[in-house]
PDB file of C-alpha atoms in Angstrom:
ATOM      1  CA  MET N  10      30.761 -64.149 -17.556  1.00 43.00           C
ATOM      2  CA  PRO N  11      34.407 -64.920 -18.428  1.00 44.00           C
ATOM      3  CA  ALA N  12      34.959 -67.824 -20.841  1.00 41.00           C
ATOM      4  CA  ALA N  13      36.814 -69.868 -18.222  1.00 40.00           C
ATOM      5  CA  CYS N  14      34.013 -69.505 -15.654  1.00 41.00           C
ATOM      6  CA  ARG N  15      31.389 -70.244 -18.298  1.00 43.00           C
ATOM      7  CA  GLY N  16      33.202 -73.418 -19.349  1.00 41.00           C
ATOM      8  CA  GLU N  17      33.549 -74.533 -15.731  1.00 43.00           C
ATOM      9  CA  ALA N  18      29.821 -73.968 -15.071  1.00 45.00           C
ATOM     10  CA  GLN N  19      28.883 -75.928 -18.193  1.00 46.00           C
ATOM     11  CA  GLY N  20      31.219 -78.763 -17.230  1.00 51.00           C
ATOM     12  CA  ARG N  21      29.752 -79.296 -13.777  1.00 59.00           C
ATOM     13  CA  PRO N  22      26.617 -81.187 -14.930  1.00 63.00           C
ATOM     14  CA  ARG N  23      28.781 -83.415 -17.114  1.00 71.00           C
ATOM     15  CA  ASN N  24      31.156 -84.142 -14.236  1.00 73.00           C
ATOM     16  CA  THR N  25      28.227 -84.848 -11.910  1.00 70.00           C
ATOM     17  CA  TRP N  26      26.662 -87.211 -14.445  1.00 74.00           C
ATOM     18  CA  ARG N  27      30.029 -88.943 -14.954  1.00 80.00           C
ATOM     19  CA  ARG N  28      30.485 -89.438 -11.212  1.00 78.00           C
ATOM     20  CA  LEU N  29      26.907 -90.704 -10.932  1.00 76.00           C
ATOM     21  CA  LEU N  30      27.410 -93.321 -13.649  1.00 77.00           C
ATOM     22  CA  SER N  31      30.763 -94.371 -12.183  1.00 80.00           C
ATOM     23  CA  ASN N  32      28.914 -95.681  -9.119  1.00 77.00           C
ATOM     24  CA  ARG N  33      28.294 -99.393  -9.642  1.00 83.00           C
ATOM     25  CA  ALA N  34      24.801 -99.197  -8.129  1.00 82.00           C
ATOM     26  CA  THR N  35      23.520 -96.497 -10.495  1.00 85.00           C
ATOM     27  CA  VAL N  36      22.878 -98.467 -13.680  1.00 89.00           C
ATOM     28  CA  PRO N  37      21.192-101.479 -11.990  1.00 89.00           C
ATOM     29  CA  SER N  38      19.033 -99.111  -9.927  1.00 90.00           C
ATOM     30  CA  LEU N  39      17.992 -97.144 -13.017  1.00 91.00           C
ATOM     31  CA  ILE N  40      17.146-100.381 -14.849  1.00 93.00           C
ATOM     32  CA  VAL N  41      14.990-101.655 -11.960  1.00 93.00           C
ATOM     33  CA  LEU N  42      13.198 -98.313 -11.621  1.00 91.00           C
ATOM     34  CA  ALA N  43      12.611 -98.142 -15.371  1.00 93.00           C
ATOM     35  CA  LEU N  44      11.099-101.640 -15.330  1.00 93.00           C
ATOM     36  CA  VAL N  45       8.803-100.775 -12.407  1.00 93.00           C
ATOM     37  CA  VAL N  46       7.675 -97.520 -14.017  1.00 92.00           C
ATOM     38  CA  LEU N  47       7.095 -99.222 -17.362  1.00 93.00           C
ATOM     39  CA  MET N  48       5.177-102.016 -15.651  1.00 92.00           C
ATOM     40  CA  GLY N  49       2.838 -99.480 -14.082  1.00 89.00           C
ATOM     41  CA  ALA N  50       2.558 -97.339 -17.214  1.00 90.00           C
ATOM     42  CA  PHE N  51       1.784-100.270 -19.533  1.00 92.00           C
ATOM     43  CA  ALA N  52      -0.136-102.393 -17.022  1.00 90.00           C
ATOM     44  CA  PRO N  53      -3.251-102.647 -19.259  1.00 89.00           C
ATOM     45  CA  TYR N  54      -1.086-104.157 -22.022  1.00 89.00           C
ATOM     46  CA  LEU N  55       1.104-106.382 -19.815  1.00 88.00           C
ATOM     47  CA  ALA N  56      -1.647-107.814 -17.616  1.00 86.00           C
ATOM     48  CA  GLU N  57      -3.842-110.381 -19.325  1.00 86.00           C
ATOM     49  CA  TYR N  58      -6.511-110.263 -16.603  1.00 88.00           C
ATOM     50  CA  ASP N  59      -8.604-107.556 -14.990  1.00 87.00           C
ATOM     51  CA  PRO N  60      -7.061-106.766 -11.563  1.00 89.00           C
ATOM     52  CA  ILE N  61     -10.507-106.299  -9.983  1.00 89.00           C
ATOM     53  CA  ARG N  62     -12.596-109.027 -11.612  1.00 88.00           C
ATOM     54  CA  GLN N  63     -13.207-112.004  -9.309  1.00 88.00           C
ATOM     55  CA  ASN N  64     -13.155-115.677 -10.276  1.00 85.00           C
ATOM     56  CA  MET N  65     -13.954-117.875  -7.285  1.00 86.00           C
ATOM     57  CA  ARG N  66     -13.245-121.031  -9.279  1.00 87.00           C
ATOM     58  CA  ALA N  67      -9.589-120.011  -9.620  1.00 84.00           C
ATOM     59  CA  ARG N  68      -9.001-118.791  -6.054  1.00 86.00           C
ATOM     60  CA  LEU N  69      -5.687-119.423  -4.261  1.00 86.00           C
ATOM     61  CA  GLN N  70      -3.916-120.969  -7.233  1.00 87.00           C
ATOM     62  CA  GLY N  71      -0.131-121.014  -7.186  1.00 85.00           C
ATOM     63  CA  PRO N  72       2.112-119.546  -9.898  1.00 88.00           C
ATOM     64  CA  SER N  73       1.549-121.212 -13.256  1.00 86.00           C
ATOM     65  CA  ALA N  74       1.770-120.556 -16.991  1.00 84.00           C
ATOM     66  CA  GLU N  75      -1.763-119.167 -16.916  1.00 87.00           C
ATOM     67  CA  HIS N  76      -1.253-117.005 -13.799  1.00 85.00           C
ATOM     68  CA  TRP N  77       2.434-116.071 -13.484  1.00 86.00           C
ATOM     69  CA  MET N  78       2.164-115.120  -9.821  1.00 89.00           C
ATOM     70  CA  GLY N  79      -0.930-117.119  -8.929  1.00 87.00           C
ATOM     71  CA  THR N  80      -4.317-115.876  -7.824  1.00 90.00           C
ATOM     72  CA  ASP N  81      -5.586-114.422  -4.559  1.00 88.00           C
ATOM     73  CA  GLU N  82      -8.424-115.443  -2.250  1.00 87.00           C
ATOM     74  CA  LEU N  83     -10.982-113.980  -4.675  1.00 88.00           C
ATOM     75  CA  GLY N  84      -9.481-115.511  -7.798  1.00 87.00           C
ATOM     76  CA  ARG N  85      -7.894-112.268  -9.036  1.00 91.00           C
ATOM     77  CA  ASP N  86      -4.589-112.435 -10.905  1.00 91.00           C
ATOM     78  CA  VAL N  87      -1.742-111.396  -8.582  1.00 91.00           C
ATOM     79  CA  PHE N  88       0.540-110.173 -11.391  1.00 92.00           C
ATOM     80  CA  ALA N  89      -2.206-107.920 -12.745  1.00 91.00           C
ATOM     81  CA  ARG N  90      -2.796-106.459  -9.303  1.00 93.00           C
ATOM     82  CA  ILE N  91       0.921-105.859  -8.762  1.00 93.00           C
ATOM     83  CA  ALA N  92       1.265-104.181 -12.169  1.00 93.00           C
ATOM     84  CA  PHE N  93      -1.722-101.898 -11.591  1.00 93.00           C
ATOM     85  CA  GLY N  94      -0.703-101.438  -7.934  1.00 91.00           C
ATOM     86  CA  ALA N  95       2.627-100.012  -9.095  1.00 92.00           C
ATOM     87  CA  ARG N  96       0.699 -96.973 -10.318  1.00 90.00           C
ATOM     88  CA  THR N  97      -0.925 -96.408  -6.948  1.00 88.00           C
ATOM     89  CA  SER N  98       2.190 -97.025  -4.844  1.00 89.00           C
ATOM     90  CA  LEU N  99       4.565 -94.970  -7.001  1.00 90.00           C
ATOM     91  CA  LEU N 100       2.056 -92.145  -7.416  1.00 90.00           C
ATOM     92  CA  THR N 101       1.535 -91.920  -3.655  1.00 89.00           C
ATOM     93  CA  ALA N 102       5.262 -91.957  -2.876  1.00 90.00           C
ATOM     94  CA  LEU N 103       6.272 -89.497  -5.606  1.00 91.00           C
ATOM     95  CA  ALA N 104       3.377 -87.099  -5.026  1.00 92.00           C
ATOM     96  CA  GLY N 105       3.849 -87.143  -1.254  1.00 90.00           C
ATOM     97  CA  ALA N 106       7.617 -86.622  -1.492  1.00 90.00           C
ATOM     98  CA  LEU N 107       7.258 -83.876  -4.128  1.00 92.00           C
ATOM     99  CA  LEU N 108       4.577 -81.997  -2.199  1.00 93.00           C
ATOM    100  CA  GLY N 109       6.594 -82.282   1.009  1.00 91.00           C
ATOM    101  CA  THR N 110       9.685 -81.039  -0.842  1.00 91.00           C
ATOM    102  CA  LEU N 111       7.882 -77.965  -2.186  1.00 92.00           C
ATOM    103  CA  CYS N 112       6.284 -77.052   1.157  1.00 91.00           C
ATOM    104  CA  GLY N 113       9.466 -77.679   3.125  1.00 90.00           C
ATOM    105  CA  THR N 114      11.585 -75.688   0.671  1.00 89.00           C
ATOM    106  CA  VAL N 115       9.278 -72.664   0.839  1.00 88.00           C
ATOM    107  CA  LEU N 116       9.099 -72.749   4.635  1.00 89.00           C
ATOM    108  CA  GLY N 117      12.867 -73.252   4.956  1.00 87.00           C
ATOM    109  CA  LEU N 118      13.587 -70.349   2.618  1.00 86.00           C
ATOM    110  CA  PHE N 119      11.368 -67.909   4.513  1.00 84.00           C
ATOM    111  CA  SER N 120      12.564 -69.150   7.896  1.00 84.00           C
ATOM    112  CA  GLY N 121      16.275 -68.930   7.078  1.00 82.00           C
ATOM    113  CA  TYR N 122      16.093 -65.645   5.190  1.00 79.00           C
ATOM    114  CA  TRP N 123      13.890 -63.611   7.511  1.00 81.00           C
ATOM    115  CA  GLY N 124      14.969 -65.104  10.834  1.00 75.00           C
ATOM    116  CA  GLY N 125      13.597 -63.591  14.026  1.00 77.00           C
ATOM    117  CA  ARG N 126      10.086 -64.514  15.125  1.00 84.00           C
ATOM    118  CA  VAL N 127       9.217 -66.084  11.775  1.00 79.00           C
ATOM    119  CA  ASP N 128      12.156 -68.447  12.130  1.00 80.00           C
ATOM    120  CA  ASP N 129      11.313 -69.272  15.767  1.00 85.00           C
ATOM    121  CA  LEU N 130       7.659 -69.976  14.993  1.00 86.00           C
ATOM    122  CA  LEU N 131       8.304 -72.188  11.959  1.00 85.00           C
ATOM    123  CA  MET N 132      11.137 -74.150  13.556  1.00 86.00           C
ATOM    124  CA  ARG N 133       9.221 -74.775  16.786  1.00 87.00           C
ATOM    125  CA  LEU N 134       6.334 -76.070  14.696  1.00 87.00           C
ATOM    126  CA  ALA N 135       8.766 -78.305  12.809  1.00 86.00           C
ATOM    127  CA  ASP N 136      10.193 -79.577  16.112  1.00 86.00           C
ATOM    128  CA  VAL N 137       6.708 -80.511  17.306  1.00 86.00           C
ATOM    129  CA  MET N 138       6.021 -82.443  14.103  1.00 85.00           C
ATOM    130  CA  LEU N 139       9.407 -84.181  14.197  1.00 83.00           C
ATOM    131  CA  SER N 140       8.775 -85.293  17.772  1.00 85.00           C
ATOM    132  CA  PHE N 141       6.110 -87.700  16.453  1.00 82.00           C
ATOM    133  CA  PRO N 142       7.208 -91.000  14.911  1.00 83.00           C
ATOM    134  CA  ALA N 143       6.562 -90.843  11.174  1.00 81.00           C
ATOM    135  CA  ILE N 144       4.052 -93.667  10.981  1.00 83.00           C
ATOM    136  CA  LEU N 145       2.096 -92.378  13.992  1.00 85.00           C
ATOM    137  CA  LEU N 146       1.909 -88.874  12.534  1.00 86.00           C
ATOM    138  CA  CYS N 147       0.623 -90.241   9.224  1.00 87.00           C
ATOM    139  CA  ILE N 148      -1.913 -92.460  10.998  1.00 88.00           C
ATOM    140  CA  LEU N 149      -3.132 -89.444  12.974  1.00 88.00           C
ATOM    141  CA  ILE N 150      -3.549 -87.316   9.837  1.00 89.00           C
ATOM    142  CA  VAL N 151      -5.313 -90.027   7.837  1.00 89.00           C
ATOM    143  CA  SER N 152      -7.550 -90.835  10.804  1.00 86.00           C
ATOM    144  CA  LEU N 153      -8.613 -87.189  10.997  1.00 88.00           C
ATOM    145  CA  LEU N 154      -9.102 -86.748   7.246  1.00 87.00           C
ATOM    146  CA  GLY N 155     -10.423 -90.219   6.499  1.00 85.00           C
ATOM    147  CA  PRO N 156      -8.877 -93.148   4.587  1.00 84.00           C
ATOM    148  CA  GLY N 157      -8.197 -92.668   0.906  1.00 83.00           C
ATOM    149  CA  LEU N 158      -5.416 -92.087  -1.594  1.00 85.00           C
ATOM    150  CA  ASP N 159      -5.634 -88.270  -1.569  1.00 87.00           C
ATOM    151  CA  ASN N 160      -5.473 -88.073   2.221  1.00 88.00           C
ATOM    152  CA  LEU N 161      -2.592 -90.567   2.236  1.00 88.00           C
ATOM    153  CA  ILE N 162      -0.615 -88.278  -0.083  1.00 90.00           C
ATOM    154  CA  ILE N 163      -1.330 -85.336   2.229  1.00 91.00           C
ATOM    155  CA  ALA N 164      -0.147 -87.336   5.246  1.00 90.00           C
ATOM    156  CA  VAL N 165       3.109 -88.330   3.519  1.00 89.00           C
ATOM    157  CA  ALA N 166       3.681 -84.719   2.430  1.00 91.00           C
ATOM    158  CA  VAL N 167       3.104 -83.371   5.948  1.00 90.00           C
ATOM    159  CA  TRP N 168       5.560 -85.928   7.316  1.00 88.00           C
ATOM    160  CA  ASN N 169       8.238 -84.861   4.776  1.00 89.00           C
ATOM    161  CA  THR N 170       7.773 -81.106   5.178  1.00 90.00           C
ATOM    162  CA  PRO N 171       9.606 -80.386   8.480  1.00 89.00           C
ATOM    163  CA  GLY N 172      12.700 -82.358   7.486  1.00 87.00           C
ATOM    164  CA  PHE N 173      13.063 -80.433   4.231  1.00 89.00           C
ATOM    165  CA  ALA N 174      12.376 -77.140   6.025  1.00 89.00           C
ATOM    166  CA  ARG N 175      15.247 -77.688   8.450  1.00 89.00           C
ATOM    167  CA  ILE N 176      17.674 -78.754   5.701  1.00 88.00           C
ATOM    168  CA  VAL N 177      16.846 -75.735   3.523  1.00 88.00           C
ATOM    169  CA  ARG N 178      16.942 -73.353   6.494  1.00 87.00           C
ATOM    170  CA  ALA N 179      20.428 -74.556   7.488  1.00 85.00           C
ATOM    171  CA  ASN N 180      21.736 -73.919   3.971  1.00 85.00           C
ATOM    172  CA  VAL N 181      20.026 -70.531   3.694  1.00 84.00           C
ATOM    173  CA  LEU N 182      21.559 -69.370   6.983  1.00 81.00           C
ATOM    174  CA  SER N 183      25.042 -69.938   5.557  1.00 81.00           C
ATOM    175  CA  ILE N 184      24.311 -68.605   2.064  1.00 80.00           C
ATOM    176  CA  ARG N 185      22.465 -65.373   2.949  1.00 74.00           C
ATOM    177  CA  GLU N 186      25.700 -63.830   4.316  1.00 74.00           C
ATOM    178  CA  LYS N 187      27.728 -64.561   1.174  1.00 75.00           C
ATOM    179  CA  GLU N 188      29.159 -61.752  -0.899  1.00 74.00           C
ATOM    180  CA  PHE N 189      26.998 -62.380  -3.962  1.00 73.00           C
ATOM    181  CA  VAL N 190      23.831 -62.081  -1.850  1.00 72.00           C
ATOM    182  CA  GLU N 191      25.046 -58.798  -0.355  1.00 72.00           C
ATOM    183  CA  ALA N 192      25.859 -57.592  -3.869  1.00 77.00           C
ATOM    184  CA  ALA N 193      22.340 -58.458  -5.060  1.00 71.00           C
ATOM    185  CA  ARG N 194      20.834 -56.509  -2.165  1.00 71.00           C
ATOM    186  CA  SER N 195      23.088 -53.531  -2.815  1.00 72.00           C
ATOM    187  CA  VAL N 196      21.805 -53.163  -6.385  1.00 73.00           C
ATOM    188  CA  GLY N 197      18.190 -53.139  -5.216  1.00 71.00           C
ATOM    189  CA  SER N 198      17.179 -56.792  -5.446  1.00 71.00           C
ATOM    190  CA  GLY N 199      14.064 -57.403  -3.372  1.00 69.00           C
ATOM    191  CA  ALA N 200      13.649 -60.162  -0.815  1.00 68.00           C
ATOM    192  CA  ALA N 201      11.624 -62.428  -3.114  1.00 72.00           C
ATOM    193  CA  ARG N 202      14.053 -62.023  -6.029  1.00 73.00           C
ATOM    194  CA  THR N 203      17.052 -62.583  -3.776  1.00 74.00           C
ATOM    195  CA  MET N 204      15.585 -65.788  -2.356  1.00 74.00           C
ATOM    196  CA  TRP N 205      14.391 -67.319  -5.622  1.00 76.00           C
ATOM    197  CA  ARG N 206      17.136 -66.039  -7.955  1.00 74.00           C
ATOM    198  CA  HIS N 207      20.260 -66.150  -5.809  1.00 73.00           C
ATOM    199  CA  ILE N 208      19.749 -68.292  -2.701  1.00 79.00           C
ATOM    200  CA  LEU N 209      17.492 -71.135  -3.874  1.00 78.00           C
ATOM    201  CA  PRO N 210      19.726 -72.275  -6.800  1.00 78.00           C
ATOM    202  CA  ASN N 211      22.621 -72.678  -4.370  1.00 78.00           C
ATOM    203  CA  THR N 212      20.582 -74.965  -2.110  1.00 80.00           C
ATOM    204  CA  MET N 213      19.343 -77.314  -4.848  1.00 80.00           C
ATOM    205  CA  SER N 214      21.956 -80.045  -4.365  1.00 79.00           C
ATOM    206  CA  PRO N 215      20.891 -81.037  -0.814  1.00 82.00           C
ATOM    207  CA  ILE N 216      17.226 -80.608  -1.788  1.00 85.00           C
ATOM    208  CA  VAL N 217      17.567 -82.997  -4.743  1.00 83.00           C
ATOM    209  CA  VAL N 218      19.439 -85.577  -2.674  1.00 81.00           C
ATOM    210  CA  GLN N 219      16.969 -85.387   0.204  1.00 84.00           C
ATOM    211  CA  ALA N 220      14.017 -85.617  -2.186  1.00 86.00           C
ATOM    212  CA  THR N 221      15.481 -88.757  -3.759  1.00 85.00           C
ATOM    213  CA  LEU N 222      16.028 -90.343  -0.350  1.00 84.00           C
ATOM    214  CA  ALA N 223      12.533 -89.318   0.799  1.00 88.00           C
ATOM    215  CA  VAL N 224      10.783 -91.314  -1.939  1.00 90.00           C
ATOM    216  CA  PRO N 225      11.611 -94.817  -0.578  1.00 89.00           C
ATOM    217  CA  TRP N 226      10.556 -93.804   2.933  1.00 89.00           C
ATOM    218  CA  ALA N 227       7.340 -92.373   1.504  1.00 89.00           C
ATOM    219  CA  LEU N 228       6.774 -95.644  -0.365  1.00 91.00           C
ATOM    220  CA  LEU N 229       7.290 -97.674   2.814  1.00 90.00           C
ATOM    221  CA  THR N 230       4.994 -95.378   4.793  1.00 88.00           C
ATOM    222  CA  ALA N 231       2.291 -95.566   2.136  1.00 88.00           C
ATOM    223  CA  ALA N 232       2.578 -99.353   2.064  1.00 89.00           C
ATOM    224  CA  GLY N 233       2.377 -99.480   5.861  1.00 88.00           C
ATOM    225  CA  LEU N 234      -0.768 -97.368   5.912  1.00 88.00           C
ATOM    226  CA  GLY N 235      -2.195 -99.449   3.085  1.00 87.00           C
ATOM    227  CA  PHE N 236      -1.491-102.547   5.175  1.00 88.00           C
ATOM    228  CA  LEU N 237      -3.544-100.980   7.976  1.00 86.00           C
ATOM    229  CA  GLY N 238      -6.399-100.199   5.595  1.00 85.00           C
ATOM    230  CA  LEU N 239      -5.808 -96.427   5.580  1.00 84.00           C
ATOM    231  CA  GLY N 240      -4.607 -96.113   1.979  1.00 81.00           C
ATOM    232  CA  ALA N 241      -6.292 -96.975  -1.300  1.00 80.00           C
ATOM    233  CA  GLN N 242      -9.577 -98.683  -0.545  1.00 82.00           C
ATOM    234  CA  PRO N 243     -10.634-102.111  -1.895  1.00 80.00           C
ATOM    235  CA  PRO N 244     -10.924-103.336  -4.540  1.00 83.00           C
ATOM    236  CA  ALA N 245      -8.226-100.959  -5.868  1.00 85.00           C
ATOM    237  CA  PRO N 246      -4.869-102.796  -6.075  1.00 88.00           C
ATOM    238  CA  GLU N 247      -2.150-101.456  -3.761  1.00 88.00           C
ATOM    239  CA  TRP N 248       0.987-103.283  -2.615  1.00 91.00           C
ATOM    240  CA  GLY N 249       0.570-102.733   1.116  1.00 89.00           C
ATOM    241  CA  ALA N 250      -3.084-103.742   1.038  1.00 88.00           C
ATOM    242  CA  MET N 251      -2.171-106.870  -0.945  1.00 90.00           C
ATOM    243  CA  ILE N 252       0.258-107.925   1.787  1.00 91.00           C
ATOM    244  CA  SER N 253      -2.431-107.286   4.394  1.00 89.00           C
ATOM    245  CA  SER N 254      -4.955-109.524   2.635  1.00 87.00           C
ATOM    246  CA  GLY N 255      -2.308-112.149   1.889  1.00 87.00           C
ATOM    247  CA  ARG N 256      -1.169-112.533   5.489  1.00 86.00           C
ATOM    248  CA  HIS N 257      -4.288-114.572   6.268  1.00 84.00           C
ATOM    249  CA  HIS N 258      -3.128-117.236   3.795  1.00 85.00           C
ATOM    250  CA  ILE N 259       0.589-117.157   4.589  1.00 85.00           C
ATOM    251  CA  ARG N 260       0.714-120.924   5.193  1.00 85.00           C
ATOM    252  CA  ASP N 261      -1.246-122.267   2.243  1.00 85.00           C
ATOM    253  CA  ALA N 262      -0.655-119.458  -0.323  1.00 85.00           C
ATOM    254  CA  ILE N 263       2.555-117.618   0.528  1.00 89.00           C
ATOM    255  CA  HIS N 264       2.706-116.039  -2.943  1.00 89.00           C
ATOM    256  CA  LEU N 265      -0.081-113.611  -1.966  1.00 89.00           C
ATOM    257  CA  ALA N 266       2.239-111.735   0.410  1.00 90.00           C
ATOM    258  CA  LEU N 267       5.580-112.718  -1.149  1.00 92.00           C
ATOM    259  CA  PHE N 268       5.290-111.040  -4.559  1.00 92.00           C
ATOM    260  CA  PRO N 269       3.943-107.631  -3.425  1.00 92.00           C
ATOM    261  CA  GLY N 270       6.524-107.663  -0.623  1.00 92.00           C
ATOM    262  CA  LEU N 271       9.289-108.298  -3.164  1.00 94.00           C
ATOM    263  CA  ALA N 272       7.932-105.468  -5.330  1.00 93.00           C
ATOM    264  CA  ILE N 273       8.156-103.045  -2.398  1.00 94.00           C
ATOM    265  CA  ALA N 274      11.607-104.257  -1.335  1.00 93.00           C
ATOM    266  CA  VAL N 275      13.146-104.120  -4.821  1.00 94.00           C
ATOM    267  CA  THR N 276      11.703-100.675  -5.579  1.00 93.00           C
ATOM    268  CA  VAL N 277      12.776 -99.209  -2.242  1.00 93.00           C
ATOM    269  CA  LEU N 278      16.306-100.615  -2.562  1.00 93.00           C
ATOM    270  CA  ALA N 279      16.682 -99.300  -6.124  1.00 92.00           C
ATOM    271  CA  ILE N 280      15.611 -95.770  -5.165  1.00 91.00           C
ATOM    272  CA  SER N 281      17.777 -95.830  -2.029  1.00 89.00           C
ATOM    273  CA  PHE N 282      20.890 -96.927  -3.952  1.00 89.00           C
ATOM    274  CA  LEU N 283      20.219 -94.268  -6.575  1.00 88.00           C
ATOM    275  CA  GLY N 284      19.834 -91.634  -3.851  1.00 83.00           C
ATOM    276  CA  ASP N 285      23.142 -92.643  -2.253  1.00 83.00           C
ATOM    277  CA  ALA N 286      24.881 -92.488  -5.629  1.00 83.00           C
ATOM    278  CA  LEU N 287      23.371 -89.070  -6.323  1.00 81.00           C
ATOM    279  CA  ARG N 288      24.493 -87.805  -2.916  1.00 79.00           C
ATOM    280  CA  ASP N 289      28.089 -88.862  -3.666  1.00 75.00           C
ATOM    281  CA  ALA N 290      27.964 -87.349  -7.157  1.00 74.00           C
ATOM    282  CA  LEU N 291      26.758 -83.969  -5.858  1.00 72.00           C
ATOM    283  CA  ASP N 292      29.149 -83.844  -2.901  1.00 63.00           C
ATOM    284  CA  PRO N 293      31.513 -80.897  -3.588  1.00 58.00           C
ATOM    285  CA  ARG N 294      34.204 -82.490  -1.433  1.00 57.00           C
ATOM    286  CA  LEU N 295      34.489 -85.330  -3.967  1.00 53.00           C
TER     287      LEU N 295
END
């Protein structure tokens, strides 16, 4: 590779990182996400109380020095449940979005590269899945598989797969006719090598952006299913389930639904702002 081309290729990540940091929403979003991740990772050290242990004598207490965010209807510390619930909510959203990204990328690569009947079959299947509203599709999958965290991750992944497949397919259709792909074929590069070595790296920018934007929607979907009782099962702490149990005491103990709702809102906004900033930083037109 010529020195000029090599220097340009090495400078692209630095330019992308510089454009990302120049966005005013990037640093606050990274700080919020770091705090949420650290809260979940170090929950046993930050939370003074057991998130599952009940204390009926302390039920429905408001925020105080002893219980920063009050207690719930069973006397459990709300802050402890939010800290431990961050693990469940973030794990579900990240695992579901990552699994959907991997499945959608593979299907989009095969569909766009091979075309023909393979493309028609996969895209018609994606159209059928996209015709369902996201929450209804996830409810259907979890209802068939049964409530639980593992099945919730599968439902979120299935919901994300067709969108990623269509995005990757659209990029592959334009890239597979490029000169460097034809050159790779002419020197004997097989289909698998051509897809993974030459086509996939050139589709990573939209995949990364879409994956970042898929995480907040996965988090909201997981919280919605948890609210309906289809996610993590009691007594495991989960933000959506905490809002569901707190809605019965919205008049006399609003903190039960307020604090987990704020946790969801702040986390979703931080990831969404970071995804928008990443999309602008990776946009070749900028």
